[in-house]
């Protein structure tokens, strides 16, 4: 057990690291304290960056139009966007400040238009309906929040009714070509500012009407793979929610299957093995962009398909796997623009891509490969002076804007996935035994680490050193294991299994429940624990980086 990091953790006071600035902050910090979350490191800058992130996060949580405080995008973005703040950002925030996440979700339902359209953003000036701007499926965020925080059926039912009505609006207004795909009418429908994907396309729908595209456009409407994948995944989770509420989910599952069929029929190029927009002339818009990662994050395809996408694209250093991944455009595209000093999806690595990525990787148990993304990003954030929208894919230098909530939450999320305690589905806890790596110039960013979280009234602490990880429960040593693995427990800390989190085969001794058990586990291998015995239940190997 690393005493230095643990001693720092136990001495640490949130009040000493984060100061209330506005009137809502004391209540927000009190809720944070209820989670028990604290992070400490024996060296480097990551610990200071973590608490700077928490301080800046408070700046992004403010009331809108006299309502309870909700999460805002931050930086120059004065409001809450459905594509990001109202979905993936709020889903991450739910692990730390659940009341704010829930208020954020409910705000979109409360401002839903009578015809079913949900606003694409909320600001102090009111809801805005000019475009749709969809990326992360809202229904999945709602489902995960519901399972993590007490299964409030009234909340679930309210959001279900709103999302069902929204699905009807999308089906009625964004399927003008009758293909079953969801159509993009403008650049901002997907939030892809300055992407070559939308060159020669208006930024906004025709006449600021989300149901209209410019009648004189030679290429609109696009059959959009990311929008279609969003609705596919949305419908999958609506089926689960319907059944949870005592209704049939069959209708939603049938609609999801139809969406998936349309996605592959119209937007998938089998030769390139890539998803492209299909323009009005039946031609693929052959721009390889982060659309791929968006589609994969919507749980499209099996592991075989995802593995192919990793090898050909996502872990390919001539495509998206930059020094600081993921680029928003393939690097071998002549239109690639690496500059991050302005709002661009034409090249730089955007934090919204980075916080969406875990859904894609973890759906297929590609845990080790995900760490290769998290490590350089944490290195960049540890030395950054602000929390930007994007990073330079070459240098990791911070780019456009500051106090940007996706970057703030990325740091918190990656720390918890790499060396912290992550609650999963309201039923399990992940304790991960890795250390942030010195990726930049050999500079230490954390040293050994310690992390704590309160779950069901019990305080769990995790310390990580170079060789050993230790879990404490209510102050007593609970589990000790070799570093380089993830321990999976129930919410009471009962061990259920382990996962190999390194390319190396991890060996050592696991000490739990009065037993000492020999461990030998490969990267991405998952072993079940029962009665003192570890048994392999999945061993999928590793997909390594490629270069061409």
Short mmCIF file of C-alpha atoms in Angstrom, two decimals:
data_model
loop_
_atom_site.label_atom_id
_atom_site.label_comp_id
_atom_site.label_asym_id
_atom_site.label_seq_id
_atom_site.Cartn_x
_atom_site.Cartn_y
_atom_site.Cartn_z
CA UNK A 1 0.00 0.00 0.00
CA UNK A 2 1.36 3.42 -0.94
CA UNK A 3 1.35 5.41 2.28
CA UNK A 4 2.27 8.75 0.70
CA UNK A 5 -0.69 8.91 -1.64
CA UNK A 6 -3.07 7.50 0.98
CA UNK A 7 -1.87 9.90 3.64
CA UNK A 8 -2.43 12.79 1.27
CA UNK A 9 -5.88 11.50 0.41
CA UNK A 10 -6.97 11.20 4.03
CA UNK A 11 -5.61 14.59 5.00
CA UNK A 12 -7.17 16.24 1.99
CA UNK A 13 -10.13 18.57 2.36
CA UNK A 14 -12.22 19.51 -0.66
CA UNK A 15 -12.81 22.89 0.99
CA UNK A 16 -9.06 23.54 0.92
CA UNK A 17 -8.83 22.75 -2.81
CA UNK A 18 -12.04 24.22 -4.21
CA UNK A 19 -13.63 27.50 -3.19
CA UNK A 20 -17.29 28.46 -3.66
CA UNK A 21 -17.71 31.46 -5.94
CA UNK A 22 -21.42 31.72 -6.70
CA UNK A 23 -24.44 31.07 -4.48
CA UNK A 24 -25.09 27.57 -5.84
CA UNK A 25 -21.57 26.33 -5.16
CA UNK A 26 -21.86 25.35 -1.45
CA UNK A 27 -24.74 22.97 -2.21
CA UNK A 28 -22.89 21.55 -5.19
CA UNK A 29 -19.78 20.93 -3.12
CA UNK A 30 -21.88 19.34 -0.38
CA UNK A 31 -23.29 16.92 -2.96
CA UNK A 32 -19.80 16.19 -4.22
CA UNK A 33 -18.78 15.41 -0.65
CA UNK A 34 -21.65 12.90 -0.43
CA UNK A 35 -20.06 10.95 -3.29
CA UNK A 36 -16.88 10.74 -1.24
CA UNK A 37 -14.80 11.24 -4.38
CA UNK A 38 -11.27 12.46 -3.83
CA UNK A 39 -8.07 11.90 -5.76
CA UNK A 40 -4.45 12.20 -4.65
CA UNK A 41 -1.11 11.59 -6.32
CA UNK A 42 2.39 11.37 -4.90
CA UNK A 43 3.95 13.54 -7.60
CA UNK A 44 3.44 15.36 -10.88
CA UNK A 45 0.74 17.83 -11.86
CA UNK A 46 -2.31 15.61 -12.33
CA UNK A 47 -3.66 16.09 -8.82
CA UNK A 48 -3.59 19.87 -9.16
CA UNK A 49 -5.19 19.59 -12.61
CA UNK A 50 -7.94 17.43 -11.12
CA UNK A 51 -8.97 20.01 -8.53
CA UNK A 52 -8.61 22.85 -11.02
CA UNK A 53 -11.10 20.87 -13.10
CA UNK A 54 -13.51 20.61 -10.18
CA UNK A 55 -13.22 24.35 -9.56
CA UNK A 56 -13.98 25.06 -13.23
CA UNK A 57 -16.80 22.52 -13.29
CA UNK A 58 -18.68 24.64 -10.77
CA UNK A 59 -18.47 27.54 -13.23
CA UNK A 60 -20.34 25.40 -15.77
CA UNK A 61 -23.29 24.64 -13.47
CA UNK A 62 -25.76 27.52 -13.39
CA UNK A 63 -29.52 28.07 -13.44
CA UNK A 64 -31.27 28.90 -16.71
CA UNK A 65 -34.45 30.95 -16.67
CA UNK A 66 -34.94 30.57 -12.93
CA UNK A 67 -34.70 26.76 -12.93
CA UNK A 68 -32.51 24.50 -10.83
CA UNK A 69 -28.85 24.65 -11.84
CA UNK A 70 -28.03 22.61 -14.93
CA UNK A 71 -24.79 21.76 -16.67
CA UNK A 72 -23.66 24.16 -19.38
CA UNK A 73 -21.13 23.59 -22.14
CA UNK A 74 -18.71 26.20 -20.85
CA UNK A 75 -16.22 28.52 -22.49
CA UNK A 76 -17.82 30.64 -25.19
CA UNK A 77 -20.80 28.26 -25.31
CA UNK A 78 -23.35 29.89 -23.04
CA UNK A 79 -25.97 27.19 -22.81
CA UNK A 80 -26.69 23.49 -22.76
CA UNK A 81 -26.51 21.49 -26.01
CA UNK A 82 -28.41 18.22 -26.52
CA UNK A 83 -25.55 16.64 -28.52
CA UNK A 84 -23.15 17.00 -25.63
CA UNK A 85 -24.07 18.77 -22.39
CA UNK A 86 -27.53 17.22 -22.30
CA UNK A 87 -26.30 13.69 -23.02
CA UNK A 88 -22.72 12.43 -22.71
CA UNK A 89 -21.53 15.27 -20.44
CA UNK A 90 -24.48 14.82 -18.10
CA UNK A 91 -23.95 11.05 -18.13
CA UNK A 92 -20.41 11.50 -16.81
CA UNK A 93 -21.54 14.15 -14.34
CA UNK A 94 -24.15 11.72 -13.01
CA UNK A 95 -21.39 9.79 -11.20
CA UNK A 96 -20.42 12.89 -9.22
CA UNK A 97 -23.37 15.33 -9.08
CA UNK A 98 -26.49 13.31 -9.92
CA UNK A 99 -28.96 16.05 -9.04
CA UNK A 100 -27.45 18.36 -11.67
CA UNK A 101 -27.42 15.61 -14.29
CA UNK A 102 -31.08 14.88 -13.63
CA UNK A 103 -32.08 18.55 -13.74
CA UNK A 104 -30.25 18.83 -17.06
CA UNK A 105 -32.13 15.89 -18.57
CA UNK A 106 -35.48 17.12 -17.30
CA UNK A 107 -34.92 20.60 -18.70
CA UNK A 108 -34.89 19.23 -22.25
CA UNK A 109 -38.13 17.33 -21.65
CA UNK A 110 -39.77 20.36 -20.04
CA UNK A 111 -38.99 22.58 -23.02
CA UNK A 112 -40.08 20.02 -25.63
CA UNK A 113 -42.22 21.56 -28.34
CA UNK A 114 -45.87 20.54 -28.74
CA UNK A 115 -45.09 18.67 -31.97
CA UNK A 116 -42.45 16.54 -30.20
CA UNK A 117 -39.26 18.34 -31.20
CA UNK A 118 -36.76 18.55 -28.33
CA UNK A 119 -34.62 21.71 -28.34
CA UNK A 120 -31.09 21.31 -29.59
CA UNK A 121 -29.94 23.79 -26.95
CA UNK A 122 -31.13 25.70 -23.91
CA UNK A 123 -29.92 29.18 -23.04
CA UNK A 124 -30.99 32.04 -20.84
CA UNK A 125 -32.94 33.28 -23.87
CA UNK A 126 -34.97 30.09 -23.93
CA UNK A 127 -35.05 26.84 -25.91
CA UNK A 128 -33.77 26.76 -29.50
CA UNK A 129 -35.20 24.51 -32.21
CA UNK A 130 -33.31 25.59 -35.36
CA UNK A 131 -31.59 22.19 -35.90
CA UNK A 132 -31.50 18.74 -34.27
CA UNK A 133 -27.78 18.27 -33.39
CA UNK A 134 -27.78 14.62 -32.28
CA UNK A 135 -24.78 12.47 -31.35
CA UNK A 136 -24.96 10.49 -28.08
CA UNK A 137 -28.30 8.67 -27.62
CA UNK A 138 -30.27 10.40 -24.86
CA UNK A 139 -32.15 7.20 -23.94
CA UNK A 140 -28.92 5.43 -23.00
CA UNK A 141 -27.90 8.31 -20.74
CA UNK A 142 -31.32 8.26 -19.08
CA UNK A 143 -31.21 4.49 -18.61
CA UNK A 144 -27.73 4.58 -17.06
CA UNK A 145 -28.67 7.44 -14.72
CA UNK A 146 -31.83 5.60 -13.67
CA UNK A 147 -29.94 2.41 -12.83
CA UNK A 148 -27.16 4.23 -11.00
CA UNK A 149 -29.38 6.36 -8.78
CA UNK A 150 -32.24 4.52 -7.16
CA UNK A 151 -34.45 3.64 -10.14
CA UNK A 152 -36.86 6.58 -9.93
CA UNK A 153 -39.74 5.38 -12.12
CA UNK A 154 -41.45 8.78 -12.25
CA UNK A 155 -38.28 10.31 -13.73
CA UNK A 156 -37.94 7.40 -16.15
CA UNK A 157 -41.56 7.62 -17.28
CA UNK A 158 -41.39 11.38 -17.83
CA UNK A 159 -38.28 11.09 -19.97
CA UNK A 160 -39.67 8.07 -21.83
CA UNK A 161 -42.78 9.98 -22.88
CA UNK A 162 -40.66 12.87 -24.14
CA UNK A 163 -38.26 10.63 -26.06
CA UNK A 164 -41.08 8.61 -27.65
CA UNK A 165 -42.65 11.81 -28.97
CA UNK A 166 -39.27 12.97 -30.25
CA UNK A 167 -38.79 9.71 -32.12
CA UNK A 168 -42.09 10.35 -33.89
CA UNK A 169 -40.92 13.83 -34.90
CA UNK A 170 -37.66 12.46 -36.32
CA UNK A 171 -39.45 9.73 -38.28
CA UNK A 172 -41.93 12.22 -39.71
CA UNK A 173 -39.49 15.02 -40.60
CA UNK A 174 -36.07 13.49 -41.24
CA UNK A 175 -36.92 10.66 -43.67
CA UNK A 176 -37.89 12.60 -46.78
CA UNK A 177 -36.23 10.07 -49.10
CA UNK A 178 -38.11 7.16 -47.54
CA UNK A 179 -34.99 5.11 -46.80
CA UNK A 180 -35.42 4.75 -43.04
CA UNK A 181 -32.17 6.63 -42.47
CA UNK A 182 -32.12 9.87 -40.51
CA UNK A 183 -31.24 12.76 -42.79
CA UNK A 184 -28.87 15.66 -42.19
CA UNK A 185 -30.16 18.98 -43.51
CA UNK A 186 -27.21 21.10 -42.38
CA UNK A 187 -23.73 21.13 -40.84
CA UNK A 188 -25.01 21.91 -37.37
CA UNK A 189 -27.38 18.92 -37.32
CA UNK A 190 -24.37 16.86 -36.26
CA UNK A 191 -22.31 19.67 -34.67
CA UNK A 192 -19.58 19.20 -37.28
CA UNK A 193 -18.45 22.80 -37.60
CA UNK A 194 -15.92 23.32 -40.44
CA UNK A 195 -15.75 19.63 -41.29
CA UNK A 196 -15.09 18.88 -44.98
CA UNK A 197 -17.97 16.45 -44.60
CA UNK A 198 -20.27 19.45 -44.97
CA UNK A 199 -18.43 21.64 -47.43
CA UNK A 200 -20.96 23.34 -49.71
CA UNK A 201 -23.77 22.61 -47.24
CA UNK A 202 -25.48 25.41 -45.26
CA UNK A 203 -24.61 25.49 -41.57
CA UNK A 204 -28.28 25.57 -40.56
CA UNK A 205 -31.53 24.11 -41.94
CA UNK A 206 -33.47 26.16 -44.48
CA UNK A 207 -35.21 29.16 -42.98
CA UNK A 208 -34.05 28.06 -39.50
CA UNK A 209 -36.69 25.32 -39.69
CA UNK A 210 -35.40 21.96 -38.40
CA UNK A 211 -37.84 20.23 -40.77
CA UNK A 212 -36.52 21.87 -43.97
CA UNK A 213 -33.38 21.67 -46.13
CA UNK A 214 -32.35 24.18 -48.77
CA UNK A 215 -34.37 23.41 -51.91
CA UNK A 216 -31.59 24.56 -54.25
CA UNK A 217 -28.85 22.41 -52.71
CA UNK A 218 -27.32 20.02 -55.27
CA UNK A 219 -26.46 17.44 -52.60
CA UNK A 220 -28.93 17.66 -49.69
CA UNK A 221 -30.39 15.88 -47.87
CA UNK A 222 -27.68 13.50 -46.71
CA UNK A 223 -28.50 10.05 -45.38
CA UNK A 224 -26.39 10.47 -42.26
CA UNK A 225 -24.77 7.43 -40.63
CA UNK A 226 -24.20 9.05 -37.23
CA UNK A 227 -27.76 10.36 -36.99
CA UNK A 228 -29.13 6.99 -38.09
CA UNK A 229 -26.93 5.13 -35.61
CA UNK A 230 -28.08 7.49 -32.88
CA UNK A 231 -31.73 6.64 -33.51
CA UNK A 232 -30.91 2.92 -33.76
CA UNK A 233 -29.27 2.96 -30.33
CA UNK A 234 -31.95 5.28 -28.96
CA UNK A 235 -34.61 2.77 -29.93
CA UNK A 236 -32.71 -0.13 -28.36
CA UNK A 237 -32.73 1.67 -25.03
CA UNK A 238 -36.32 2.83 -25.41
CA UNK A 239 -37.24 -0.85 -25.65
CA UNK A 240 -35.50 -1.49 -22.32
CA UNK A 241 -37.16 1.51 -20.72
CA UNK A 242 -40.59 0.49 -22.01
CA UNK A 243 -40.20 -2.96 -20.49
CA UNK A 244 -38.97 -1.49 -17.22
CA UNK A 245 -42.18 0.56 -17.15
CA UNK A 246 -44.30 -2.54 -17.72
CA UNK A 247 -44.88 -2.03 -21.43
CA UNK A 248 -43.85 -4.05 -24.47
CA UNK A 249 -40.48 -3.28 -25.98
CA UNK A 250 -41.10 -5.26 -29.16
CA UNK A 251 -42.17 -2.27 -31.23
CA UNK A 252 -39.02 -0.36 -30.35
CA UNK A 253 -36.81 -3.35 -31.09
CA UNK A 254 -38.43 -3.75 -34.50
CA UNK A 255 -37.81 -0.07 -35.24
CA UNK A 256 -34.20 -0.42 -34.09
CA UNK A 257 -33.64 -3.36 -36.43
CA UNK A 258 -35.10 -1.34 -39.30
CA UNK A 259 -32.76 1.58 -38.50
CA UNK A 260 -29.75 -0.73 -38.41
CA UNK A 261 -30.73 -2.31 -41.73
CA UNK A 262 -31.04 1.14 -43.33
CA UNK A 263 -27.69 2.21 -41.91
CA UNK A 264 -25.83 -0.68 -43.53
CA UNK A 265 -27.88 -0.64 -46.73
CA UNK A 266 -27.35 3.01 -47.56
CA UNK A 267 -24.40 4.37 -45.54
CA UNK A 268 -21.86 1.54 -45.33
CA UNK A 269 -19.22 1.06 -48.01
CA UNK A 270 -18.09 -2.57 -47.92
CA UNK A 271 -14.88 -1.93 -49.85
CA UNK A 272 -13.64 0.84 -47.57
CA UNK A 273 -15.38 -0.67 -44.54
CA UNK A 274 -16.44 2.83 -43.54
CA UNK A 275 -19.68 4.70 -42.93
CA UNK A 276 -20.35 7.67 -45.23
CA UNK A 277 -23.17 10.09 -45.87
CA UNK A 278 -25.11 9.32 -49.04
CA UNK A 279 -26.04 12.49 -50.93
CA UNK A 280 -29.23 13.11 -52.90
CA UNK A 281 -27.53 11.81 -56.06
CA UNK A 282 -26.78 8.43 -54.52
CA UNK A 283 -23.07 9.19 -54.10
CA UNK A 284 -21.04 8.56 -50.97
CA UNK A 285 -19.57 11.69 -49.37
CA UNK A 286 -16.14 10.10 -49.09
CA UNK A 287 -14.83 12.02 -46.11
CA UNK A 288 -13.40 9.77 -43.41
CA UNK A 289 -14.20 11.57 -40.19
CA UNK A 290 -15.04 10.86 -36.57
CA UNK A 291 -18.44 9.75 -37.86
CA UNK A 292 -16.90 6.28 -37.57
CA UNK A 293 -16.28 6.62 -33.83
CA UNK A 294 -19.77 8.08 -33.37
CA UNK A 295 -21.38 5.11 -35.11
CA UNK A 296 -19.29 2.64 -33.10
CA UNK A 297 -20.20 4.44 -29.85
CA UNK A 298 -23.86 3.78 -30.70
CA UNK A 299 -23.27 0.02 -30.30
CA UNK A 300 -23.45 -0.73 -34.02
CA UNK A 301 -21.96 -4.05 -35.13
CA UNK A 302 -20.28 -6.94 -33.37
CA UNK A 303 -16.76 -7.25 -32.00
CA UNK A 304 -15.42 -8.52 -35.31
CA UNK A 305 -16.52 -5.34 -37.05
CA UNK A 306 -15.16 -3.15 -34.26
CA UNK A 307 -11.83 -4.96 -34.30
CA UNK A 308 -11.57 -4.29 -38.04
CA UNK A 309 -12.34 -0.60 -37.44
CA UNK A 310 -9.62 -0.46 -34.78
CA UNK A 311 -7.01 -1.99 -37.04
CA UNK A 312 -7.90 -0.08 -40.21
CA UNK A 313 -8.84 3.28 -38.74
CA UNK A 314 -9.07 4.08 -35.03
CA UNK A 315 -5.64 2.67 -34.05
CA UNK A 316 -4.03 3.51 -37.39
CA UNK A 317 -1.46 6.30 -37.13
CA UNK A 318 -2.11 7.45 -40.68
CA UNK A 319 -5.86 7.73 -39.98
CA UNK A 320 -7.13 8.75 -36.51
CA UNK A 321 -4.55 7.49 -34.01
CA UNK A 322 -2.48 10.65 -33.66
CA UNK A 323 -0.02 11.19 -30.84
CA UNK A 324 -2.99 12.72 -29.03
CA UNK A 325 -5.98 10.85 -30.46
CA UNK A 326 -8.58 10.90 -31.93
CA UNK A 327 -8.41 13.29 -34.84
CA UNK A 328 -11.74 14.50 -36.19
CA UNK A 329 -10.63 13.83 -39.78
CA UNK A 330 -8.38 11.10 -41.15
CA UNK A 331 -4.82 12.38 -41.23
CA UNK A 332 -4.19 11.02 -44.73
CA UNK A 333 -7.05 13.09 -46.14
CA UNK A 334 -5.63 16.08 -48.08
CA UNK A 335 -8.33 18.21 -46.45
CA UNK A 336 -6.99 17.43 -42.95
CA UNK A 337 -6.38 20.59 -40.90
CA UNK A 338 -4.61 19.98 -37.57
CA UNK A 339 -5.05 23.49 -36.21
CA UNK A 340 -7.05 23.61 -33.00
CA UNK A 341 -7.11 27.36 -32.39
CA UNK A 342 -10.68 27.66 -33.64
CA UNK A 343 -13.86 25.59 -33.44
CA UNK A 344 -13.12 22.91 -36.01
CA UNK A 345 -14.04 19.31 -36.73
CA UNK A 346 -11.72 19.28 -39.71
CA UNK A 347 -8.72 17.76 -37.97
CA UNK A 348 -8.00 18.51 -34.29
CA UNK A 349 -8.70 16.08 -31.50
CA UNK A 350 -11.94 17.16 -29.85
CA UNK A 351 -12.81 16.35 -26.26
CA UNK A 352 -16.35 15.38 -27.21
CA UNK A 353 -14.89 12.51 -29.23
CA UNK A 354 -12.72 11.53 -26.28
CA UNK A 355 -15.58 11.25 -23.80
CA UNK A 356 -17.74 9.33 -26.27
CA UNK A 357 -14.99 6.81 -27.05
CA UNK A 358 -15.28 4.59 -23.93
CA UNK A 359 -18.79 3.50 -24.96
CA UNK A 360 -17.39 2.14 -28.23
CA UNK A 361 -14.38 0.37 -26.72
CA UNK A 362 -16.01 -1.05 -23.63
CA UNK A 363 -19.03 -2.42 -25.51
CA UNK A 364 -16.56 -4.85 -27.11
CA UNK A 365 -14.32 -5.32 -24.06
CA UNK A 366 -11.40 -3.48 -25.65
CA UNK A 367 -10.19 -2.16 -22.29
CA UNK A 368 -6.43 -2.27 -22.93
CA UNK A 369 -6.73 -0.44 -26.25
CA UNK A 370 -8.74 2.31 -24.55
CA UNK A 371 -5.87 2.95 -22.12
CA UNK A 372 -3.67 3.89 -25.09
CA UNK A 373 -6.08 6.76 -25.71
CA UNK A 374 -6.44 7.82 -22.08
CA UNK A 375 -2.73 7.93 -21.24
CA UNK A 376 -1.61 10.68 -23.66
CA UNK A 377 -4.74 12.72 -23.04
CA UNK A 378 -4.16 12.71 -19.28
CA UNK A 379 -0.56 13.73 -19.92
CA UNK A 380 -1.78 16.67 -21.99
CA UNK A 381 -4.36 17.70 -19.39
CA UNK A 382 -1.83 17.47 -16.57
CA UNK A 383 0.25 20.23 -18.17
CA UNK A 384 -2.57 22.27 -19.70
CA UNK A 385 -3.31 25.73 -18.33
CA UNK A 386 -6.98 25.65 -19.30
CA UNK A 387 -9.68 23.19 -20.34
CA UNK A 388 -10.16 23.61 -24.10
CA UNK A 389 -12.54 22.23 -26.69
CA UNK A 390 -9.72 20.56 -28.64
CA UNK A 391 -6.07 19.59 -28.54
CA UNK A 392 -3.39 19.71 -31.16
CA UNK A 393 -3.10 16.10 -32.34
CA UNK A 394 0.67 16.62 -32.76
CA UNK A 395 1.66 18.35 -29.51
CA UNK A 396 -1.29 18.05 -27.13
CA UNK A 397 -1.28 21.83 -26.79
CA UNK A 398 -4.64 23.15 -25.69
CA UNK A 399 -6.71 24.77 -28.43
CA UNK A 400 -9.91 26.76 -28.78
CA UNK A 401 -11.82 28.20 -25.77
CA UNK A 402 -11.51 27.40 -22.04
CA UNK A 403 -13.54 26.13 -19.06
CA UNK A 404 -15.09 23.63 -21.47
CA UNK A 405 -17.11 21.04 -19.55
CA UNK A 406 -16.34 18.08 -21.89
CA UNK A 407 -12.61 18.57 -21.25
CA UNK A 408 -13.19 18.96 -17.52
CA UNK A 409 -15.29 15.81 -17.34
CA UNK A 410 -12.85 13.95 -19.58
CA UNK A 411 -10.12 14.39 -17.00
CA UNK A 412 -12.38 13.18 -14.18
CA UNK A 413 -13.70 10.26 -16.20
CA UNK A 414 -10.28 9.10 -17.40
CA UNK A 415 -8.80 9.28 -13.90
CA UNK A 416 -11.63 7.12 -12.60
CA UNK A 417 -11.32 4.60 -15.46
CA UNK A 418 -7.54 4.38 -15.23
CA UNK A 419 -6.74 4.48 -11.52
CA UNK A 420 -9.98 5.09 -9.65
CA UNK A 421 -13.27 3.59 -8.50
CA UNK A 422 -16.00 3.65 -11.12
CA UNK A 423 -19.61 2.71 -10.27
CA UNK A 424 -21.20 0.65 -13.02
CA UNK A 425 -24.96 0.21 -13.62
CA UNK A 426 -25.81 0.56 -9.94
CA UNK A 427 -24.70 -3.05 -9.45
CA UNK A 428 -20.91 -3.16 -9.75
CA UNK A 429 -17.73 -1.27 -9.00
CA UNK A 430 -14.58 -1.17 -11.12
CA UNK A 431 -11.28 -0.73 -9.26
CA UNK A 432 -8.50 -0.21 -11.83
CA UNK A 433 -4.85 -0.73 -10.98
CA UNK A 434 -2.96 1.37 -13.49
CA UNK A 435 -0.87 4.51 -13.12
CA UNK A 436 -0.89 7.57 -15.39
CA UNK A 437 2.18 7.19 -17.58
CA UNK A 438 4.95 9.72 -18.18
CA UNK A 439 4.16 10.14 -21.89
CA UNK A 440 5.61 13.61 -22.47
CA UNK A 441 9.38 14.18 -22.18
CA UNK A 442 9.57 11.62 -19.38
CA UNK A 443 7.89 14.03 -16.97
CA UNK A 444 6.06 12.34 -14.11
CA UNK A 445 2.40 13.36 -14.05
CA UNK A 446 1.14 11.52 -10.97
CA UNK A 447 3.50 8.99 -9.42
CA UNK A 448 1.48 6.65 -7.22
CA UNK A 449 -2.21 7.46 -6.73
CA UNK A 450 -5.07 7.11 -4.27
CA UNK A 451 -8.80 7.43 -4.88
CA UNK A 452 -11.87 7.20 -2.69
CA UNK A 453 -15.63 6.93 -3.22
CA UNK A 454 -18.60 6.29 -0.91
CA UNK A 455 -21.04 3.60 -2.10
CA UNK A 456 -24.15 2.68 -0.10
CA UNK A 457 -22.66 4.24 3.00
CA UNK A 458 -19.35 2.38 2.74
CA UNK A 459 -16.12 4.20 2.05
CA UNK A 460 -13.91 2.48 -0.50
CA UNK A 461 -10.31 3.58 -1.00
CA UNK A 462 -7.96 2.48 -3.76
CA UNK A 463 -4.20 2.96 -3.78
CA UNK A 464 -2.06 2.24 -6.82
CA UNK A 465 1.69 1.77 -6.84
CA UNK A 466 4.04 0.43 -9.47
CA UNK A 467 3.56 -3.18 -8.34
CA UNK A 468 0.49 -3.41 -6.13
CA UNK A 469 -3.08 -2.15 -5.90
CA UNK A 470 -4.90 -2.13 -2.57
CA UNK A 471 -8.60 -1.68 -1.84
CA UNK A 472 -9.69 -0.60 1.62
CA UNK A 473 -13.28 -0.75 2.83
CA UNK A 474 -14.20 1.50 5.75
CA UNK A 475 -10.52 1.87 6.56
CA UNK A 476 -9.58 -1.82 6.58
CA UNK A 477 -7.60 -3.59 3.87
CA UNK A 478 -10.13 -5.49 1.77
CA UNK A 479 -8.29 -6.72 -1.35
CA UNK A 480 -4.68 -6.62 -2.49
CA UNK A 481 -3.64 -7.55 -6.02
CA UNK A 482 -0.87 -7.01 -8.55
CA UNK A 483 -1.10 -3.77 -10.49
CA UNK A 484 -2.13 -3.90 -14.12
CA UNK A 485 -5.57 -5.42 -13.59
CA UNK A 486 -9.13 -4.26 -12.92
CA UNK A 487 -11.06 -5.75 -10.01
CA UNK A 488 -14.82 -6.09 -10.48
CA UNK A 489 -16.97 -6.24 -7.34
CA UNK A 490 -20.58 -5.78 -6.39
CA UNK A 491 -21.52 -2.56 -4.60
CA UNK A 492 -20.63 -4.12 -1.23
CA UNK A 493 -17.14 -4.96 -2.44
CA UNK A 494 -17.68 -8.69 -3.00
CA UNK A 495 -15.19 -9.81 -5.63
CA UNK A 496 -16.76 -11.05 -8.88
CA UNK A 497 -13.87 -11.05 -11.32
CA UNK A 498 -10.74 -9.47 -12.75
CA UNK A 499 -9.71 -8.05 -16.14
CA UNK A 500 -6.21 -7.76 -17.59
CA UNK A 501 -5.55 -4.08 -18.30
CA UNK A 502 -2.03 -4.28 -19.78
CA UNK A 503 -0.42 -5.72 -22.92
CA UNK A 504 1.81 -7.73 -20.60
CA UNK A 505 0.64 -10.87 -18.88
CA UNK A 506 0.11 -9.83 -15.27
CA UNK A 507 1.21 -12.28 -12.59
CA UNK A 508 1.21 -12.10 -8.82
CA UNK A 509 -0.90 -12.89 -5.79
CA UNK A 510 -4.42 -11.73 -5.04
CA UNK A 511 -5.27 -11.54 -1.33
CA UNK A 512 -9.00 -11.59 -0.57
CA UNK A 513 -11.34 -13.04 2.03
CA UNK A 514 -8.54 -14.80 3.89
CA UNK A 515 -7.25 -16.44 0.74
CA UNK A 516 -4.12 -15.95 -1.38
CA UNK A 517 -4.77 -16.77 -5.02
CA UNK A 518 -2.20 -16.89 -7.82
CA UNK A 519 -3.03 -14.53 -10.68
CA UNK A 520 -1.96 -14.91 -14.29
CA UNK A 521 -4.00 -12.88 -16.75
CA UNK A 522 -3.47 -11.53 -20.27
CA UNK A 523 -4.57 -8.21 -21.69
CA UNK A 524 -8.36 -7.96 -22.12
CA UNK A 525 -8.79 -11.40 -20.57
CA UNK A 526 -11.66 -11.55 -18.08
CA UNK A 527 -11.68 -14.09 -15.29
CA UNK A 528 -14.58 -14.91 -12.97
CA UNK A 529 -13.91 -15.32 -9.25
CA UNK A 530 -15.84 -17.90 -7.25
CA UNK A 531 -14.94 -19.72 -4.03
CA UNK A 532 -11.26 -18.90 -4.26
CA UNK A 533 -10.88 -19.88 -7.92
CA UNK A 534 -10.29 -17.66 -10.96
CA UNK A 535 -11.68 -19.06 -14.22
CA UNK A 536 -11.30 -17.51 -17.68
CA UNK A 537 -14.63 -16.53 -19.21
CA UNK A 538 -13.34 -14.31 -22.05
CA UNK A 539 -9.97 -14.05 -23.80
CA UNK A 540 -10.14 -11.95 -26.96
CA UNK A 541 -6.51 -10.90 -27.32
CA UNK A 542 -5.34 -7.41 -28.24
CA UNK A 543 -5.62 -5.31 -31.41
CA UNK A 544 -2.29 -3.54 -31.89
CA UNK A 545 -1.65 -0.15 -33.55
CA UNK A 546 -1.11 -0.05 -37.31
CA UNK A 547 0.69 2.47 -39.45
CA UNK A 548 -0.74 2.46 -42.96
#
